[in-house]
PDB file of C-alpha atoms in Angstrom:
ATOM      1  CA  MET S  15     -10.408  -5.692  26.234  1.00  0.00           C
ATOM      2  CA  THR S  16     -10.153  -6.253  22.242  1.00  0.00           C
ATOM      3  CA  PRO S  17      -6.578  -6.150  20.769  1.00  0.00           C
ATOM      4  CA  ARG S  18      -5.790  -4.735  17.866  1.00  0.00           C
ATOM      5  CA  LEU S  19      -3.067  -5.406  15.508  1.00  0.00           C
ATOM      6  CA  GLU S  20      -1.381  -2.413  13.510  1.00  0.00           C
ATOM      7  CA  THR S  21       1.343  -2.984  11.144  1.00  0.00           C
ATOM      8  CA  VAL S  22       4.786  -0.835  11.537  1.00  0.00           C
ATOM      9  CA  GLY S  23       6.984  -2.719   9.212  1.00  0.00           C
ATOM     10  CA  MET S  24       7.765  -5.724   6.958  1.00  0.00           C
ATOM     11  CA  ASP S  25       8.779  -7.733  10.202  1.00  0.00           C
ATOM     12  CA  SER S  26       7.040  -5.885  12.759  1.00  0.00           C
ATOM     13  CA  PHE S  27       3.338  -5.164  14.010  1.00  0.00           C
ATOM     14  CA  ILE S  28       1.860  -3.221  17.147  1.00  0.00           C
ATOM     15  CA  VAL S  29      -0.382  -4.935  19.010  1.00  0.00           C
ATOM     16  CA  ARG S  30      -2.484  -2.291  21.140  1.00  0.00           C
ATOM     17  CA  LEU S  31      -4.347  -3.257  24.330  1.00  0.00           C
ATOM     18  CA  PHE S  32      -5.771  -0.137  25.448  1.00  0.00           C
ATOM     19  CA  ASP S  33      -6.096   3.444  24.510  1.00  0.00           C
ATOM     20  CA  THR S  34      -5.041   5.178  28.009  1.00  0.00           C
ATOM     21  CA  ILE S  35      -2.615   5.013  30.195  1.00  0.00           C
ATOM     22  CA  ASP S  36      -3.336   3.548  33.416  1.00  0.00           C
ATOM     23  CA  GLU S  37      -1.911   1.460  36.257  1.00  0.00           C
ATOM     24  CA  ASP S  38      -4.641  -1.256  36.294  1.00  0.00           C
ATOM     25  CA  HIS S  39      -3.480  -2.039  32.730  1.00  0.00           C
ATOM     26  CA  MET S  40      -0.107  -2.936  33.416  1.00  0.00           C
ATOM     27  CA  PRO S  41      -1.038  -6.787  34.729  1.00  0.00           C
ATOM     28  CA  TRP S  42      -2.790  -7.323  31.360  1.00  0.00           C
ATOM     29  CA  LEU S  43       0.151  -6.292  29.554  1.00  0.00           C
ATOM     30  CA  THR S  44       2.936  -7.945  31.323  1.00  0.00           C
ATOM     31  CA  ALA S  45       0.637 -11.016  30.924  1.00  0.00           C
ATOM     32  CA  ALA S  46       0.596 -10.135  27.123  1.00  0.00           C
ATOM     33  CA  ASP S  47       4.221  -9.995  26.890  1.00  0.00           C
ATOM     34  CA  ALA S  48       4.743 -13.819  28.832  1.00  0.00           C
ATOM     35  CA  ALA S  49       2.110 -15.251  26.227  1.00  0.00           C
ATOM     36  CA  LEU S  50       3.351 -13.553  23.203  1.00  0.00           C
ATOM     37  CA  ARG S  51       6.983 -14.462  24.018  1.00  0.00           C
ATOM     38  CA  GLU S  52       5.815 -17.950  24.588  1.00  0.00           C
ATOM     39  CA  ALA S  53       4.107 -18.277  21.106  1.00  0.00           C
ATOM     40  CA  PHE S  54       6.918 -16.503  19.017  1.00  0.00           C
ATOM     41  CA  GLY S  55       9.495 -19.128  20.872  1.00  0.00           C
ATOM     42  CA  GLU S  56      12.958 -18.576  18.289  1.00  0.00           C
ATOM     43  CA  ALA S  57      11.084 -16.705  16.124  1.00  0.00           C
ATOM     44  CA  LEU S  58      10.921 -13.669  18.001  1.00  0.00           C
ATOM     45  CA  VAL S  59      13.353 -11.259  17.417  1.00  0.00           C
ATOM     46  CA  ASP S  60      12.220  -8.174  20.275  1.00  0.00           C
ATOM     47  CA  LEU S  61       9.470  -7.637  22.155  1.00  0.00           C
ATOM     48  CA  VAL S  62       8.794  -4.429  23.840  1.00  0.00           C
ATOM     49  CA  PRO S  63       6.427  -3.354  25.997  1.00  0.00           C
ATOM     50  CA  SER S  64       5.078   0.377  26.575  1.00  0.00           C
ATOM     51  CA  TYR S  65       1.958   2.250  28.241  1.00  0.00           C
ATOM     52  CA  THR S  66      -0.712   0.690  26.305  1.00  0.00           C
ATOM     53  CA  THR S  67       1.193  -1.430  23.373  1.00  0.00           C
ATOM     54  CA  LEU S  68       3.697  -4.344  22.859  1.00  0.00           C
ATOM     55  CA  LEU S  69       5.879  -3.905  19.717  1.00  0.00           C
ATOM     56  CA  ILE S  70       6.876  -7.153  18.408  1.00  0.00           C
ATOM     57  CA  HIS S  71       9.611  -7.924  15.682  1.00  0.00           C
ATOM     58  CA  TYR S  72       9.735 -11.367  14.302  1.00  0.00           C
ATOM     59  CA  ASP S  73      12.102 -13.278  12.152  1.00  0.00           C
ATOM     60  CA  VAL S  74      10.491 -13.317   8.419  1.00  0.00           C
ATOM     61  CA  MET S  75      12.863 -16.329   7.616  1.00  0.00           C
ATOM     62  CA  ARG S  76      10.927 -18.026  10.113  1.00  0.00           C
ATOM     63  CA  LEU S  77       7.235 -16.631   9.759  1.00  0.00           C
ATOM     64  CA  THR S  78       4.954 -14.986   7.344  1.00  0.00           C
ATOM     65  CA  HIS S  79       3.250 -11.874   8.040  1.00  0.00           C
ATOM     66  CA  THR S  80      -0.072 -13.864   7.869  1.00  0.00           C
ATOM     67  CA  GLU S  81       1.161 -16.474  10.463  1.00  0.00           C
ATOM     68  CA  ALA S  82       2.970 -13.686  13.077  1.00  0.00           C
ATOM     69  CA  TRP S  83      -0.779 -12.220  13.107  1.00  0.00           C
ATOM     70  CA  ASP S  84      -2.386 -15.525  13.805  1.00  0.00           C
ATOM     71  CA  LEU S  85       0.573 -16.373  16.361  1.00  0.00           C
ATOM     72  CA  ALA S  86      -0.477 -13.523  18.069  1.00  0.00           C
ATOM     73  CA  ARG S  87      -4.160 -13.546  18.328  1.00  0.00           C
ATOM     74  CA  GLN S  88      -4.148 -17.189  19.063  1.00  0.00           C
ATOM     75  CA  ALA S  89      -1.706 -16.003  22.024  1.00  0.00           C
ATOM     76  CA  LEU S  90      -4.204 -13.602  22.996  1.00  0.00           C
ATOM     77  CA  HIS S  91      -7.236 -15.161  22.948  1.00  0.00           C
ATOM     78  CA  GLY S  92      -8.792 -15.346  26.228  1.00  0.00           C
ATOM     79  CA  LEU S  93      -5.758 -13.363  28.198  1.00  0.00           C
ATOM     80  CA  GLN S  94      -6.276 -13.036  31.855  1.00  0.00           C
ATOM     81  CA  PRO S  95      -3.600 -11.658  34.078  1.00  0.00           C
ATOM     82  CA  THR S  96      -2.135 -13.588  36.837  1.00  0.00           C
ATOM     83  CA  GLN S  97      -0.350 -13.301  40.175  1.00  0.00           C
ATOM     84  CA  GLU S  98       2.851 -13.483  38.010  1.00  0.00           C
ATOM     85  CA  ALA S  99       1.986 -10.807  36.021  1.00  0.00           C
ATOM     86  CA  GLN S 100       1.779  -8.471  38.534  1.00  0.00           C
ATOM     87  CA  GLY S 101       5.461  -7.587  38.333  1.00  0.00           C
ATOM     88  CA  GLU S 102       8.384  -7.189  41.352  1.00  0.00           C
ATOM     89  CA  ARG S 103       8.352  -4.475  44.011  1.00  0.00           C
ATOM     90  CA  HIS S 104      11.362  -2.118  44.618  1.00  0.00           C
ATOM     91  CA  VAL S 105      11.849  -0.067  47.411  1.00  0.00           C
ATOM     92  CA  ILE S 106      14.452   2.461  46.539  1.00  0.00           C
ATOM     93  CA  PRO S 107      16.497   4.792  49.059  1.00  0.00           C
ATOM     94  CA  VAL S 108      16.700   8.366  48.265  1.00  0.00           C
ATOM     95  CA  TRP S 109      18.565  11.063  49.468  1.00  0.00           C
ATOM     96  CA  TYR S 110      16.437  14.278  49.003  1.00  0.00           C
ATOM     97  CA  ASP S 111      18.379  17.291  49.178  1.00  0.00           C
ATOM     98  CA  GLU S 112      18.533  20.709  47.088  1.00  0.00           C
ATOM     99  CA  SER S 113      22.050  19.931  46.436  1.00  0.00           C
ATOM    100  CA  VAL S 114      21.498  17.106  44.435  1.00  0.00           C
ATOM    101  CA  GLY S 115      17.894  17.888  43.669  1.00  0.00           C
ATOM    102  CA  PRO S 116      17.725  21.544  42.580  1.00  0.00           C
ATOM    103  CA  GLU S 117      13.860  21.518  41.938  1.00  0.00           C
ATOM    104  CA  LEU S 118      13.212  20.111  45.488  1.00  0.00           C
ATOM    105  CA  PRO S 119      12.335  23.583  47.181  1.00  0.00           C
ATOM    106  CA  ARG S 120      10.717  25.271  43.661  1.00  0.00           C
ATOM    107  CA  ILE S 121       8.498  22.771  43.824  1.00  0.00           C
ATOM    108  CA  ALA S 122       7.418  22.706  47.515  1.00  0.00           C
ATOM    109  CA  GLN S 123       7.405  26.300  47.433  1.00  0.00           C
ATOM    110  CA  ARG S 124       4.660  26.171  44.509  1.00  0.00           C
ATOM    111  CA  LEU S 125       2.589  23.823  46.267  1.00  0.00           C
ATOM    112  CA  GLY S 126       3.130  25.704  49.606  1.00  0.00           C
ATOM    113  CA  ILE S 127       4.580  23.303  51.703  1.00  0.00           C
ATOM    114  CA  ASP S 128       8.141  22.490  52.970  1.00  0.00           C
ATOM    115  CA  THR S 129      10.220  20.160  51.212  1.00  0.00           C
ATOM    116  CA  GLN S 130       9.710  17.710  54.134  1.00  0.00           C
ATOM    117  CA  ALA S 131       6.673  17.173  52.915  1.00  0.00           C
ATOM    118  CA  LEU S 132       7.207  17.243  49.267  1.00  0.00           C
ATOM    119  CA  ILE S 133       9.597  14.520  49.936  1.00  0.00           C
ATOM    120  CA  ALA S 134       6.923  12.494  52.135  1.00  0.00           C
ATOM    121  CA  ARG S 135       4.453  13.043  49.239  1.00  0.00           C
ATOM    122  CA  HIS S 136       6.937  11.834  46.629  1.00  0.00           C
ATOM    123  CA  CYS S 137       7.681   8.470  48.966  1.00  0.00           C
ATOM    124  CA  GLY S 138       4.149   8.098  49.755  1.00  0.00           C
ATOM    125  CA  ARG S 139       3.172   5.861  47.039  1.00  0.00           C
ATOM    126  CA  ASP S 140       4.220   3.142  44.721  1.00  0.00           C
ATOM    127  CA  TYR S 141       4.615   3.656  41.165  1.00  0.00           C
ATOM    128  CA  CYS S 142       4.168   1.523  38.229  1.00  0.00           C
ATOM    129  CA  VAL S 143       7.106   1.187  35.813  1.00  0.00           C
ATOM    130  CA  PHE S 144       5.330   1.779  32.455  1.00  0.00           C
ATOM    131  CA  ALA S 145       7.959   1.525  29.819  1.00  0.00           C
ATOM    132  CA  LEU S 146      11.821   1.097  29.769  1.00  0.00           C
ATOM    133  CA  GLY S 147      13.363   3.592  27.093  1.00  0.00           C
ATOM    134  CA  PHE S 148      15.534   6.722  27.020  1.00  0.00           C
ATOM    135  CA  ALA S 149      18.583   5.022  28.515  1.00  0.00           C
ATOM    136  CA  PRO S 150      19.435   1.606  29.500  1.00  0.00           C
ATOM    137  CA  GLY S 151      17.453   0.890  32.202  1.00  0.00           C
ATOM    138  CA  TYR S 152      15.679   4.015  32.315  1.00  0.00           C
ATOM    139  CA  GLY S 153      12.067   3.415  33.681  1.00  0.00           C
ATOM    140  CA  PHE S 154       9.396   5.679  33.081  1.00  0.00           C
ATOM    141  CA  MET S 155       7.092   5.551  36.193  1.00  0.00           C
ATOM    142  CA  GLY S 156       3.785   6.759  37.670  1.00  0.00           C
ATOM    143  CA  LEU S 157       1.224   7.989  38.147  1.00  0.00           C
ATOM    144  CA  VAL S 158       2.649  10.923  40.444  1.00  0.00           C
ATOM    145  CA  GLU S 159      -0.374  12.727  41.784  1.00  0.00           C
ATOM    146  CA  GLU S 160      -1.681  15.505  40.143  1.00  0.00           C
ATOM    147  CA  GLU S 161      -0.640  18.350  42.683  1.00  0.00           C
ATOM    148  CA  LEU S 162       3.267  17.004  42.170  1.00  0.00           C
ATOM    149  CA  ALA S 163       3.025  16.991  38.183  1.00  0.00           C
ATOM    150  CA  THR S 164       5.635  19.548  37.116  1.00  0.00           C
ATOM    151  CA  PRO S 165       6.054  20.473  33.661  1.00  0.00           C
ATOM    152  CA  ARG S 166       9.889  19.849  32.001  1.00  0.00           C
ATOM    153  CA  LEU S 167      12.581  22.342  32.815  1.00  0.00           C
ATOM    154  CA  LYS S 168      12.701  25.057  29.675  1.00  0.00           C
ATOM    155  CA  THR S 169      16.350  24.211  28.923  1.00  0.00           C
ATOM    156  CA  PRO S 170      17.459  20.473  29.734  1.00  0.00           C
ATOM    157  CA  ARG S 171      20.567  20.213  31.685  1.00  0.00           C
ATOM    158  CA  GLN S 172      23.310  19.016  29.673  1.00  0.00           C
ATOM    159  CA  LYS S 173      24.638  16.391  32.816  1.00  0.00           C
ATOM    160  CA  VAL S 174      22.569  15.047  35.068  1.00  0.00           C
ATOM    161  CA  ALA S 175      23.602  12.876  37.762  1.00  0.00           C
ATOM    162  CA  ALA S 176      23.776   8.685  37.346  1.00  0.00           C
ATOM    163  CA  GLY S 177      20.848   8.062  40.412  1.00  0.00           C
ATOM    164  CA  SER S 178      19.231  11.262  39.876  1.00  0.00           C
ATOM    165  CA  VAL S 179      15.530  11.069  40.468  1.00  0.00           C
ATOM    166  CA  GLY S 180      13.119  13.299  39.049  1.00  0.00           C
ATOM    167  CA  ILE S 181       9.552  14.251  38.277  1.00  0.00           C
ATOM    168  CA  ALA S 182       7.827  15.168  34.721  1.00  0.00           C
ATOM    169  CA  ASP S 183       4.076  16.345  34.582  1.00  0.00           C
ATOM    170  CA  ARG S 184       2.737  12.756  35.952  1.00  0.00           C
ATOM    171  CA  GLN S 185       5.724  10.801  35.409  1.00  0.00           C
ATOM    172  CA  THR S 186       8.618  10.068  37.653  1.00  0.00           C
ATOM    173  CA  ALA S 187      11.851   8.270  36.958  1.00  0.00           C
ATOM    174  CA  ILE S 188      15.622   7.769  37.777  1.00  0.00           C
ATOM    175  CA  TYR S 189      18.537   8.274  35.806  1.00  0.00           C
ATOM    176  CA  PRO S 190      20.683   5.050  35.567  1.00  0.00           C
ATOM    177  CA  MET S 191      23.690   6.664  34.186  1.00  0.00           C
ATOM    178  CA  ARG S 192      25.081  10.283  33.445  1.00  0.00           C
ATOM    179  CA  SER S 193      23.345  11.705  30.364  1.00  0.00           C
ATOM    180  CA  PRO S 194      21.262  15.172  29.292  1.00  0.00           C
ATOM    181  CA  GLY S 195      18.070  15.357  30.589  1.00  0.00           C
ATOM    182  CA  GLY S 196      15.133  17.924  31.473  1.00  0.00           C
ATOM    183  CA  TRP S 197      13.197  16.335  34.185  1.00  0.00           C
ATOM    184  CA  ASN S 198      12.990  18.367  37.782  1.00  0.00           C
ATOM    185  CA  ILE S 199      15.101  16.537  39.705  1.00  0.00           C
ATOM    186  CA  LEU S 200      14.501  15.626  43.742  1.00  0.00           C
ATOM    187  CA  GLY S 201      17.406  13.482  45.066  1.00  0.00           C
ATOM    188  CA  ARG S 202      19.530  10.983  44.275  1.00  0.00           C
ATOM    189  CA  THR S 203      19.588   7.192  44.784  1.00  0.00           C
ATOM    190  CA  PRO S 204      22.802   5.080  45.087  1.00  0.00           C
ATOM    191  CA  VAL S 205      21.060   2.145  43.684  1.00  0.00           C
ATOM    192  CA  ALA S 206      22.393   0.853  40.560  1.00  0.00           C
ATOM    193  CA  LEU S 207      19.631   0.429  37.617  1.00  0.00           C
ATOM    194  CA  PHE S 208      21.739  -0.986  34.929  1.00  0.00           C
ATOM    195  CA  ASP S 209      24.235  -3.416  35.413  1.00  0.00           C
ATOM    196  CA  ARG S 210      25.512  -6.148  32.335  1.00  0.00           C
ATOM    197  CA  GLY S 211      26.220  -8.418  35.392  1.00  0.00           C
ATOM    198  CA  ARG S 212      22.597  -8.540  36.047  1.00  0.00           C
ATOM    199  CA  GLU S 213      20.532 -10.884  34.101  1.00  0.00           C
ATOM    200  CA  GLY S 214      18.203  -8.786  32.001  1.00  0.00           C
ATOM    201  CA  TYR S 215      20.533  -5.917  32.605  1.00  0.00           C
ATOM    202  CA  SER S 216      18.053  -3.567  34.096  1.00  0.00           C
ATOM    203  CA  LEU S 217      16.802  -3.485  37.876  1.00  0.00           C
ATOM    204  CA  PHE S 218      13.171  -2.629  36.420  1.00  0.00           C
ATOM    205  CA  ARG S 219      10.926  -4.241  34.252  1.00  0.00           C
ATOM    206  CA  PRO S 220       7.710  -3.018  32.529  1.00  0.00           C
ATOM    207  CA  GLY S 221       4.600  -3.801  34.990  1.00  0.00           C
ATOM    208  CA  ASP S 222       7.276  -3.745  38.353  1.00  0.00           C
ATOM    209  CA  ARG S 223       6.214  -1.268  41.261  1.00  0.00           C
ATOM    210  CA  VAL S 224       8.796   1.109  43.195  1.00  0.00           C
ATOM    211  CA  ARG S 225       8.353   2.983  46.056  1.00  0.00           C
ATOM    212  CA  PHE S 226      10.933   5.705  47.085  1.00  0.00           C
ATOM    213  CA  GLU S 227      12.203   5.839  50.822  1.00  0.00           C
ATOM    214  CA  ALA S 228      14.258   8.979  51.864  1.00  0.00           C
ATOM    215  CA  ILE S 229      17.531   8.219  53.666  1.00  0.00           C
ATOM    216  CA  SER S 230      19.981  10.479  55.543  1.00  0.00           C
ATOM    217  CA  ARG S 231      23.301  11.758  53.417  1.00  0.00           C
ATOM    218  CA  GLU S 232      25.484   9.811  55.846  1.00  0.00           C
ATOM    219  CA  THR S 233      23.311   6.319  54.645  1.00  0.00           C
ATOM    220  CA  PHE S 234      23.435   7.392  50.868  1.00  0.00           C
ATOM    221  CA  ILE S 235      27.157   7.540  51.097  1.00  0.00           C
ATOM    222  CA  GLU S 236      27.610   4.508  53.069  1.00  0.00           C
ATOM    223  CA  GLN S 237      25.606   2.639  50.117  1.00  0.00           C
ATOM    224  CA  GLY S 238      27.835   3.844  47.585  1.00  0.00           C
ATOM    225  CA  GLY S 239      26.190   7.199  46.646  1.00  0.00           C
ATOM    226  CA  ASP S 240      27.866  10.016  44.890  1.00  0.00           C
ATOM    227  CA  PRO S 241      27.166  13.245  47.046  1.00  0.00           C
ATOM    228  CA  THR S 242      28.760  15.771  44.317  1.00  0.00           C
ATOM    229  CA  PRO S 243      26.426  18.692  43.767  1.00  0.00           C
ATOM    230  CA  LEU S 244      24.282  18.430  40.482  1.00  0.00           C
ATOM    231  CA  GLU S 245      25.688  21.378  38.124  1.00  0.00           C
ATOM    232  CA  GLU S 246      22.343  23.860  37.094  1.00  0.00           C
ATOM    233  CA  ARG S 247      24.065  23.752  33.777  1.00  0.00           C
ATOM    234  CA  GLY S 248      26.639  22.513  31.727  1.00  0.00           C
TER     235      GLY S 248
END
């Protein structure tokens, strides 16, 4: 693994660690995130890890372009993932039901299985949080097994309820707040993903792992979930 540095602006550049998306790459990206944050210190404006890269935004009043590149190279020299770079594991309760997950029966029918089998398969593995984006606290997770992969909706919904759990291609995610969206919705969680009172605001960080756990409607409501059916459109 040889990091490559790519300029994207007068005060920012990308560190590219890999060219393909793979769950096994995330410990390296998480370790690189920690090493770069320590190296840049107060000169760091922002650092955004993603699937295969990290975007570094630095203070040009503290570092020249050459100094920033040298800092990055030194920080990444001899990089090795550590146990701390494995991320946190979260178990997220989900109420899987057609009223809040309209695509649940359609995907099950396409696979020739019942909805309970689809739910078991979606809950049957840990998913890696590759990146945060789209909305505060929105974690892009994967990889969903190939048979479950489903293209985005041709016509996105104008309103997707907060907590909605969906699939798009080989990724899965949870909508942290009500917003437009074109993912295939399977269910809903009562867990808040974004909270201004939480350190770092977001429940997830890149490198974390997520396991979904099916719960009943009663448990969902007891945990603070809103059972209002998801509108098909509008």
